């Protein structure tokens, strides 16, 4: 019997590939997005306590009530939308599971799904697995007059037709670090009003927004909340990417469909961590202080890179900033990233990896992505190495 792939053209993710390369060459890994420091010991104590209290068997399928109630309160306090924890909030095995279940629940064979490029690598293969077709809308690339990427909502609107089921959004945006503003929500309201499509909103960096900006969750607007699955991840917020816990919020009929898939995928999510997170998140300072915590790291890396031949771009959110290397090399981004990792001991991610055709001219703007979710000493050692370039 011939083995036939369900994911043609898909290899191992760029994050794994570049982390392996960094490990093999003893490079400082500023590629894959994860902190190199530990979470708050108080959170670890809560896990231990939960285990000793006997929270070691299957929790309820959609997540423990205490955690769903905590999510409900946080979302309402921050964005003013009240999701029903019983029917509209589901605890998931990371944002990854939430994204996959949402796409599989909403997208049917023959549907089109609009995806904005550059994009996180999970979306398109899963859309195809559901029998759908990704329709790619490129962002406007940075130029002399615009230092950052931008979304042209008219282009997004033009990509939508009667076959379009959904639009995938990810702000604060990985990898560009750009954010939505109020006027972007206006544009999205217009699009939804005209087309009735669903929105799948990957908001994993919701608590990492810089320079006094506000995160524009889609659930801030009732007309958007009605059509959206809003997804987040505890991994990014509490420095626990390895725990793989996240959640999704969506109107009850959509949530019911997502839960049908979730129950047969993992059924439920690791019990003691749910209890620990429910108790820990009751103190809003833990997420409210995150932006200033990461802004210091962004500035530290930005200032360090400004002393090298890279030209860094200030991100408005996320764990990442982009830097232009045209003052150093003419290599395509993938080649440059490998060279930097193997020859100069600093691992990065080529931005071209977030494009449909990474080898194309359209995907290559001499930009690499640096992750600054690292200790200051890690960033300093990397900067020192980069200064020698
Ligand atoms: N979406 C984006 C944009 C991400 O950057 C990541 C992970 N870094 C995820 C989803 C997946 O999050 P999780 O680890 O919670 O599955
Ligand atoms: N989202 C992380 C990044 O962009 C990586 C997560 C993963 O490796 N799957 O670096």
Short mmCIF file of C-alpha atoms and ligand atoms in Angstrom, two decimals:
data_model
loop_
_atom_site.label_atom_id
_atom_site.label_comp_id
_atom_site.label_asym_id
_atom_site.label_seq_id
_atom_site.Cartn_x
_atom_site.Cartn_y
_atom_site.Cartn_z
CA UNK A 1 0.00 0.00 0.00
CA UNK A 2 1.38 3.38 -0.98
CA UNK A 3 1.81 5.93 1.82
CA UNK A 4 0.19 9.22 0.81
CA UNK A 5 0.96 12.43 2.68
CA UNK A 6 -1.83 14.56 4.11
CA UNK A 7 0.50 17.56 4.18
CA UNK A 8 2.22 17.83 0.81
CA UNK A 9 5.07 20.32 0.68
CA UNK A 10 5.35 20.48 4.48
CA UNK A 11 8.64 19.74 6.20
CA UNK A 12 9.81 20.38 9.75
CA UNK A 13 8.95 23.89 11.00
CA UNK A 14 11.60 26.58 10.58
CA UNK A 15 11.62 27.09 14.38
CA UNK A 16 12.74 23.51 15.01
CA UNK A 17 15.21 23.57 12.12
CA UNK A 18 16.88 26.79 13.29
CA UNK A 19 16.92 25.74 16.97
CA UNK A 20 18.64 22.47 16.02
CA UNK A 21 21.20 24.34 13.94
CA UNK A 22 21.85 26.72 16.84
CA UNK A 23 22.34 23.81 19.25
CA UNK A 24 24.68 21.96 16.86
CA UNK A 25 26.84 25.06 16.43
CA UNK A 26 26.70 26.25 20.02
CA UNK A 27 25.05 29.45 18.85
CA UNK A 28 22.99 31.80 21.00
CA UNK A 29 19.44 31.03 19.98
CA UNK A 30 17.56 34.24 19.19
CA UNK A 31 15.49 32.32 16.64
CA UNK A 32 12.59 30.28 18.05
CA UNK A 33 10.35 32.39 20.29
CA UNK A 34 10.70 31.21 23.90
CA UNK A 35 12.09 32.74 27.11
CA UNK A 36 15.49 31.53 28.37
CA UNK A 37 14.46 32.33 31.96
CA UNK A 38 12.19 30.58 34.44
CA UNK A 39 8.59 31.40 35.32
CA UNK A 40 7.64 32.94 38.69
CA UNK A 41 8.43 30.39 41.48
CA UNK A 42 5.00 31.18 42.93
CA UNK A 43 3.41 29.68 39.80
CA UNK A 44 5.56 26.54 40.12
CA UNK A 45 4.53 26.22 43.77
CA UNK A 46 0.88 26.36 42.69
CA UNK A 47 1.44 23.39 40.34
CA UNK A 48 3.07 21.40 43.09
CA UNK A 49 0.26 22.29 45.47
CA UNK A 50 -2.38 21.30 42.92
CA UNK A 51 -0.71 17.90 42.39
CA UNK A 52 -0.51 17.27 46.15
CA UNK A 53 -4.13 18.32 46.54
CA UNK A 54 -4.99 15.47 44.20
CA UNK A 55 -5.74 17.28 40.96
CA UNK A 56 -4.20 14.52 38.90
CA UNK A 57 -7.11 12.93 37.03
CA UNK A 58 -9.08 14.02 33.98
CA UNK A 59 -10.40 17.54 34.39
CA UNK A 60 -13.65 18.50 32.60
CA UNK A 61 -13.40 18.37 28.79
CA UNK A 62 -13.63 22.18 28.19
CA UNK A 63 -11.28 23.04 31.10
CA UNK A 64 -11.85 23.47 34.85
CA UNK A 65 -14.57 26.02 35.69
CA UNK A 66 -12.21 28.11 37.86
CA UNK A 67 -9.84 28.66 34.94
CA UNK A 68 -12.62 29.41 32.45
CA UNK A 69 -14.05 31.91 34.94
CA UNK A 70 -10.61 33.52 35.33
CA UNK A 71 -10.32 33.88 31.55
CA UNK A 72 -13.84 35.33 31.40
CA UNK A 73 -12.97 37.97 34.01
CA UNK A 74 -9.66 38.93 32.43
CA UNK A 75 -11.16 39.28 28.96
CA UNK A 76 -14.09 41.32 30.25
CA UNK A 77 -11.85 43.60 32.34
CA UNK A 78 -9.50 44.26 29.43
CA UNK A 79 -11.77 44.29 26.40
CA UNK A 80 -15.30 44.74 27.75
CA UNK A 81 -16.77 41.60 26.18
CA UNK A 82 -18.48 39.03 28.43
CA UNK A 83 -18.02 35.46 27.19
CA UNK A 84 -20.03 32.78 28.96
CA UNK A 85 -17.44 30.50 30.62
CA UNK A 86 -19.77 27.50 30.30
CA UNK A 87 -20.47 27.70 26.60
CA UNK A 88 -17.98 30.13 25.03
CA UNK A 89 -14.55 29.53 26.59
CA UNK A 90 -12.46 26.36 26.08
CA UNK A 91 -9.05 25.57 27.54
CA UNK A 92 -6.80 24.11 24.86
CA UNK A 93 -3.42 22.40 24.51
CA UNK A 94 -1.77 25.68 23.50
CA UNK A 95 -2.83 28.22 20.93
CA UNK A 96 -1.70 25.65 18.36
CA UNK A 97 -4.50 23.26 19.29
CA UNK A 98 -6.99 26.14 19.44
CA UNK A 99 -5.97 27.25 15.95
CA UNK A 100 -6.09 23.78 14.49
CA UNK A 101 -9.47 22.92 16.04
CA UNK A 102 -10.94 26.28 14.96
CA UNK A 103 -9.79 25.92 11.38
CA UNK A 104 -10.95 22.29 11.16
CA UNK A 105 -14.31 23.23 12.73
CA UNK A 106 -15.04 26.18 10.46
CA UNK A 107 -13.48 25.30 7.10
CA UNK A 108 -15.16 22.84 4.72
CA UNK A 109 -13.91 21.34 1.43
CA UNK A 110 -14.05 23.99 -1.30
CA UNK A 111 -13.91 26.94 1.12
CA UNK A 112 -11.39 29.71 0.76
CA UNK A 113 -9.64 31.24 3.76
CA UNK A 114 -7.86 34.58 3.52
CA UNK A 115 -4.43 34.66 5.16
CA UNK A 116 -2.25 37.75 5.43
CA UNK A 117 1.41 37.28 4.41
CA UNK A 118 3.85 37.03 6.16
CA UNK A 119 2.01 34.39 8.23
CA UNK A 120 2.66 31.94 11.08
CA UNK A 121 3.47 28.55 9.58
CA UNK A 122 0.58 26.55 11.07
CA UNK A 123 -2.31 28.20 9.24
CA UNK A 124 -1.99 27.15 5.60
CA UNK A 125 -1.28 23.41 5.99
CA UNK A 126 -4.25 23.10 8.36
CA UNK A 127 -6.56 25.00 6.00
CA UNK A 128 -5.52 22.56 3.26
CA UNK A 129 -6.04 19.58 5.61
CA UNK A 130 -9.63 20.79 6.12
CA UNK A 131 -10.07 20.76 2.34
CA UNK A 132 -9.91 24.53 2.03
CA UNK A 133 -7.71 26.80 -0.04
CA UNK A 134 -5.61 29.56 1.51
CA UNK A 135 -5.87 32.85 -0.37
CA UNK A 136 -2.79 34.89 0.41
CA UNK A 137 -2.91 38.68 0.74
CA UNK A 138 0.57 40.19 1.07
CA UNK A 139 1.24 43.03 3.50
CA UNK A 140 2.91 46.12 2.09
CA UNK A 141 6.64 45.63 2.70
CA UNK A 142 8.74 48.29 4.44
CA UNK A 143 10.31 50.93 2.15
CA UNK A 144 12.22 54.23 2.49
CA UNK A 145 9.08 56.04 3.69
CA UNK A 146 7.57 53.27 5.83
CA UNK A 147 9.87 51.47 8.28
CA UNK A 148 7.33 48.72 9.07
CA UNK A 149 5.02 46.31 7.26
CA UNK A 150 1.40 47.47 6.78
CA UNK A 151 -1.94 45.79 5.99
CA UNK A 152 -3.99 47.18 3.12
CA UNK A 153 -7.56 46.29 4.12
CA UNK A 154 -8.84 47.03 0.63
CA UNK A 155 -6.61 44.21 -0.65
CA UNK A 156 -8.05 41.95 2.03
CA UNK A 157 -11.58 42.94 1.03
CA UNK A 158 -10.78 42.30 -2.65
CA UNK A 159 -9.65 38.75 -1.86
CA UNK A 160 -13.04 37.84 -0.36
CA UNK A 161 -15.74 36.25 -2.53
CA UNK A 162 -18.73 33.95 -2.11
CA UNK A 163 -16.45 30.95 -1.42
CA UNK A 164 -14.60 32.70 1.43
CA UNK A 165 -15.36 31.15 4.81
CA UNK A 166 -12.89 32.93 7.08
CA UNK A 167 -10.05 35.40 7.50
CA UNK A 168 -7.11 34.58 9.79
CA UNK A 169 -5.63 37.46 11.78
CA UNK A 170 -2.61 37.57 14.09
CA UNK A 171 -1.97 40.80 15.98
CA UNK A 172 0.38 41.67 17.64
CA UNK A 173 1.92 40.11 14.56
CA UNK A 174 4.55 37.38 14.38
CA UNK A 175 7.03 38.04 12.75
CA UNK A 176 6.64 41.77 11.87
CA UNK A 177 5.71 43.02 15.36
CA UNK A 178 2.97 45.32 14.04
CA UNK A 179 -0.32 45.90 15.88
CA UNK A 180 -3.90 46.74 15.08
CA UNK A 181 -5.28 50.20 15.80
CA UNK A 182 -8.88 51.32 16.20
CA UNK A 183 -9.11 52.21 12.53
CA UNK A 184 -8.17 48.64 11.64
CA UNK A 185 -11.10 47.36 13.70
CA UNK A 186 -13.31 49.83 11.78
CA UNK A 187 -12.08 48.32 8.51
CA UNK A 188 -12.70 44.79 9.81
CA UNK A 189 -16.21 45.72 10.92
CA UNK A 190 -16.89 46.93 7.42
CA UNK A 191 -15.58 43.71 5.89
CA UNK A 192 -17.63 41.50 8.21
CA UNK A 193 -20.76 43.57 7.66
CA UNK A 194 -20.39 43.27 3.89
CA UNK A 195 -19.35 39.62 3.68
CA UNK A 196 -20.43 37.77 6.84
CA UNK A 197 -17.17 35.79 6.99
CA UNK A 198 -15.73 34.29 10.19
CA UNK A 199 -12.57 35.64 11.80
CA UNK A 200 -9.97 33.44 13.47
CA UNK A 201 -7.86 35.76 15.60
CA UNK A 202 -4.51 34.53 16.89
CA UNK A 203 -3.86 36.92 19.79
CA UNK A 204 -1.10 35.02 21.61
CA UNK A 205 0.93 38.23 22.11
CA UNK A 206 -2.04 40.21 23.48
CA UNK A 207 -0.14 41.19 26.66
CA UNK A 208 3.07 42.24 24.91
CA UNK A 209 2.34 45.66 23.41
CA UNK A 210 4.85 48.52 23.56
CA UNK A 211 5.09 52.31 23.80
CA UNK A 212 1.76 52.76 25.58
CA UNK A 213 -0.22 51.08 22.78
CA UNK A 214 -3.34 49.02 23.50
CA UNK A 215 -4.07 45.55 22.25
CA UNK A 216 -7.05 45.70 19.91
CA UNK A 217 -8.69 42.34 20.60
CA UNK A 218 -11.40 41.60 18.06
CA UNK A 219 -13.80 41.01 20.94
CA UNK A 220 -13.73 44.73 21.75
CA UNK A 221 -16.36 45.21 19.02
CA UNK A 222 -19.64 43.26 19.43
CA UNK A 223 -20.10 42.89 15.67
CA UNK A 224 -16.64 41.28 15.40
CA UNK A 225 -16.95 39.15 18.56
CA UNK A 226 -20.10 37.62 17.08
CA UNK A 227 -18.10 36.19 14.14
CA UNK A 228 -14.72 35.56 15.79
CA UNK A 229 -12.73 32.85 17.48
CA UNK A 230 -10.29 34.72 19.74
CA UNK A 231 -7.25 32.60 20.67
CA UNK A 232 -4.54 33.15 23.26
CA UNK A 233 -1.76 31.24 25.01
CA UNK A 234 -0.61 31.14 28.64
CA UNK A 235 2.80 30.11 27.33
CA UNK A 236 3.63 33.64 26.16
CA UNK A 237 2.13 35.41 29.15
CA UNK A 238 3.66 33.51 32.06
CA UNK A 239 6.98 32.33 30.52
CA UNK A 240 5.78 28.72 30.22
CA UNK A 241 5.84 27.91 26.49
CA UNK A 242 6.65 24.29 27.38
CA UNK A 243 3.39 23.76 29.28
CA UNK A 244 1.34 24.08 26.10
CA UNK A 245 -1.81 25.64 27.54
CA UNK A 246 -3.96 28.20 25.80
CA UNK A 247 -7.62 28.89 25.19
CA UNK A 248 -10.19 30.04 22.69
CA UNK A 249 -13.26 32.22 23.10
CA UNK A 250 -16.09 32.12 20.57
CA UNK A 251 -19.89 32.42 20.44
CA UNK A 252 -21.64 29.29 21.78
CA UNK A 253 -22.56 27.65 18.43
CA UNK A 254 -18.95 27.97 17.17
CA UNK A 255 -17.56 26.79 20.52
CA UNK A 256 -19.82 23.72 20.39
CA UNK A 257 -18.28 22.73 17.04
CA UNK A 258 -14.73 23.37 18.25
CA UNK A 259 -15.33 21.26 21.38
CA UNK A 260 -16.53 18.32 19.28
CA UNK A 261 -13.07 18.22 17.71
CA UNK A 262 -11.18 19.02 20.91
CA UNK A 263 -12.81 16.11 22.79
CA UNK A 264 -11.47 13.62 20.25
CA UNK A 265 -8.13 15.33 19.80
CA UNK A 266 -6.84 15.55 23.38
CA UNK A 267 -10.17 15.43 25.29
CA UNK A 268 -8.82 17.79 27.98
CA UNK A 269 -5.71 19.62 29.13
CA UNK A 270 -3.21 18.82 31.91
CA UNK A 271 -5.00 19.15 35.25
CA UNK A 272 -2.55 20.59 37.86
CA UNK A 273 -1.44 23.31 35.46
CA UNK A 274 -5.05 24.40 35.03
CA UNK A 275 -5.51 24.78 38.80
CA UNK A 276 -2.20 26.60 39.13
CA UNK A 277 -2.98 29.01 36.32
CA UNK A 278 -6.49 29.69 37.62
CA UNK A 279 -5.06 30.76 40.99
CA UNK A 280 -2.10 32.64 39.56
CA UNK A 281 -4.06 34.66 37.00
CA UNK A 282 -6.35 36.00 39.72
CA UNK A 283 -3.65 38.67 40.21
CA UNK A 284 -3.91 40.86 37.09
CA UNK A 285 -0.47 42.40 37.74
CA UNK A 286 1.08 39.30 36.22
CA UNK A 287 -0.24 40.12 32.77
CA UNK A 288 -0.49 43.90 33.20
CA UNK A 289 3.27 44.26 33.86
CA UNK A 290 4.32 42.08 30.95
CA UNK A 291 4.48 44.83 28.32
CA UNK A 292 6.92 46.98 30.31
CA UNK A 293 8.97 43.87 31.16
CA UNK A 294 9.38 43.04 27.47
CA UNK A 295 9.70 46.64 26.30
CA UNK A 296 12.98 46.89 28.26
CA UNK A 297 14.23 43.80 26.45
CA UNK A 298 13.12 45.11 23.05
CA UNK A 299 14.93 48.40 23.71
CA UNK A 300 18.04 46.60 24.94
CA UNK A 301 18.29 44.51 21.78
CA UNK A 302 17.33 47.44 19.53
CA UNK A 303 20.03 49.66 21.00
CA UNK A 304 22.58 46.86 20.82
CA UNK A 305 21.78 46.11 17.18
CA UNK A 306 21.93 49.83 16.37
CA UNK A 307 25.64 49.61 17.30
CA UNK A 308 26.18 46.89 14.65
CA UNK A 309 25.78 46.96 10.87
CA UNK A 310 22.21 45.68 11.22
CA UNK A 311 19.38 48.19 10.91
CA UNK A 312 16.84 47.16 13.57
CA UNK A 313 13.13 48.04 13.30
CA UNK A 314 11.21 48.86 16.50
CA UNK A 315 8.38 46.39 16.95
CA UNK A 316 5.08 47.52 18.48
CA UNK A 317 4.48 44.17 20.21
CA UNK A 318 5.46 40.43 20.42
CA UNK A 319 8.76 38.80 21.47
CA UNK A 320 10.39 39.82 18.21
CA UNK A 321 11.98 42.58 16.20
CA UNK A 322 13.14 42.56 12.60
CA UNK A 323 16.50 43.82 11.44
CA UNK A 324 17.74 44.69 7.97
CA UNK A 325 21.13 43.21 7.07
CA UNK A 326 21.63 44.79 3.64
CA UNK A 327 24.65 46.65 5.09
CA UNK A 328 26.31 43.27 5.73
CA UNK A 329 25.32 40.91 2.95
CA UNK A 330 23.35 40.36 -0.23
CA UNK A 331 22.52 36.73 0.56
CA UNK A 332 18.88 35.59 0.53
CA UNK A 333 17.38 35.49 4.02
CA UNK A 334 17.50 31.71 4.57
CA UNK A 335 21.16 31.52 3.56
CA UNK A 336 22.08 34.56 5.65
CA UNK A 337 20.31 33.12 8.71
CA UNK A 338 22.20 29.83 8.41
CA UNK A 339 25.49 31.67 7.92
CA UNK A 340 24.86 33.88 10.95
CA UNK A 341 24.03 30.84 13.08
CA UNK A 342 26.89 28.59 11.98
CA UNK A 343 29.67 31.13 11.39
CA UNK A 344 28.90 33.86 13.91
CA UNK A 345 27.10 31.99 16.68
CA UNK A 346 23.77 33.84 16.70
CA UNK A 347 20.60 31.97 15.63
CA UNK A 348 17.81 33.95 13.94
CA UNK A 349 14.78 33.21 11.76
CA UNK A 350 14.60 34.33 8.11
CA UNK A 351 11.45 36.39 7.62
CA UNK A 352 11.08 34.72 4.21
CA UNK A 353 10.06 31.52 6.08
CA UNK A 354 6.73 33.23 6.78
CA UNK A 355 6.00 33.50 3.04
CA UNK A 356 4.34 31.09 0.64
CA UNK A 357 7.46 30.90 -1.53
CA UNK A 358 10.48 31.55 0.74
CA UNK A 359 12.92 31.47 -2.18
CA UNK A 360 11.09 34.16 -4.18
CA UNK A 361 12.14 37.77 -4.60
CA UNK A 362 8.85 38.90 -2.99
CA UNK A 363 9.76 37.02 0.20
CA UNK A 364 13.28 38.38 0.53
CA UNK A 365 13.80 41.87 1.90
CA UNK A 366 17.14 41.31 3.71
CA UNK A 367 15.26 40.92 6.99
CA UNK A 368 15.78 38.48 9.85
CA UNK A 369 13.73 38.03 13.03
CA UNK A 370 15.40 38.29 16.43
CA UNK A 371 13.69 37.04 19.62
CA UNK A 372 14.40 39.21 22.68
CA UNK A 373 12.58 37.05 25.24
CA UNK A 374 15.99 36.38 26.79
CA UNK A 375 18.08 37.35 29.81
CA UNK A 376 20.04 40.57 29.40
CA UNK A 377 23.32 38.63 29.55
CA UNK A 378 22.16 36.43 26.65
CA UNK A 379 21.28 39.49 24.59
CA UNK A 380 24.62 41.13 25.46
CA UNK A 381 26.65 38.12 24.37
CA UNK A 382 24.72 37.99 21.09
CA UNK A 383 25.23 41.72 20.50
CA UNK A 384 28.96 41.37 21.17
CA UNK A 385 29.19 38.64 18.53
CA UNK A 386 27.16 40.69 16.05
CA UNK A 387 29.38 43.74 16.58
CA UNK A 388 32.29 41.74 15.18
CA UNK A 389 30.51 41.37 11.84
N1 LIG B 1 0.54 31.64 17.05
C1 LIG B 1 1.63 32.40 17.01
C2 LIG B 1 1.62 33.65 16.20
C3 LIG B 1 2.76 32.03 17.72
O1 LIG B 1 3.85 32.77 17.66
C4 LIG B 1 2.74 30.82 18.46
C5 LIG B 1 3.91 30.29 19.20
N2 LIG B 1 4.95 30.95 19.42
C6 LIG B 1 1.57 30.07 18.48
C7 LIG B 1 0.50 30.50 17.77
C8 LIG B 1 1.47 28.78 19.25
O2 LIG B 1 1.29 28.98 20.61
P1 LIG B 1 1.30 27.74 21.64
O3 LIG B 1 2.71 27.48 21.97
O4 LIG B 1 0.50 28.21 22.80
O5 LIG B 1 0.68 26.60 20.94
N1 LIG B 2 5.82 30.62 17.80
C1 LIG B 2 7.22 30.44 18.07
C2 LIG B 2 8.02 31.33 17.13
O1 LIG B 2 7.47 32.01 16.33
C3 LIG B 2 7.65 29.02 17.85
C4 LIG B 2 6.71 27.97 18.28
C5 LIG B 2 7.13 26.64 17.70
O2 LIG B 2 8.30 26.35 17.62
N2 LIG B 2 6.17 25.90 17.30
O3 LIG B 2 9.19 31.32 17.22
#
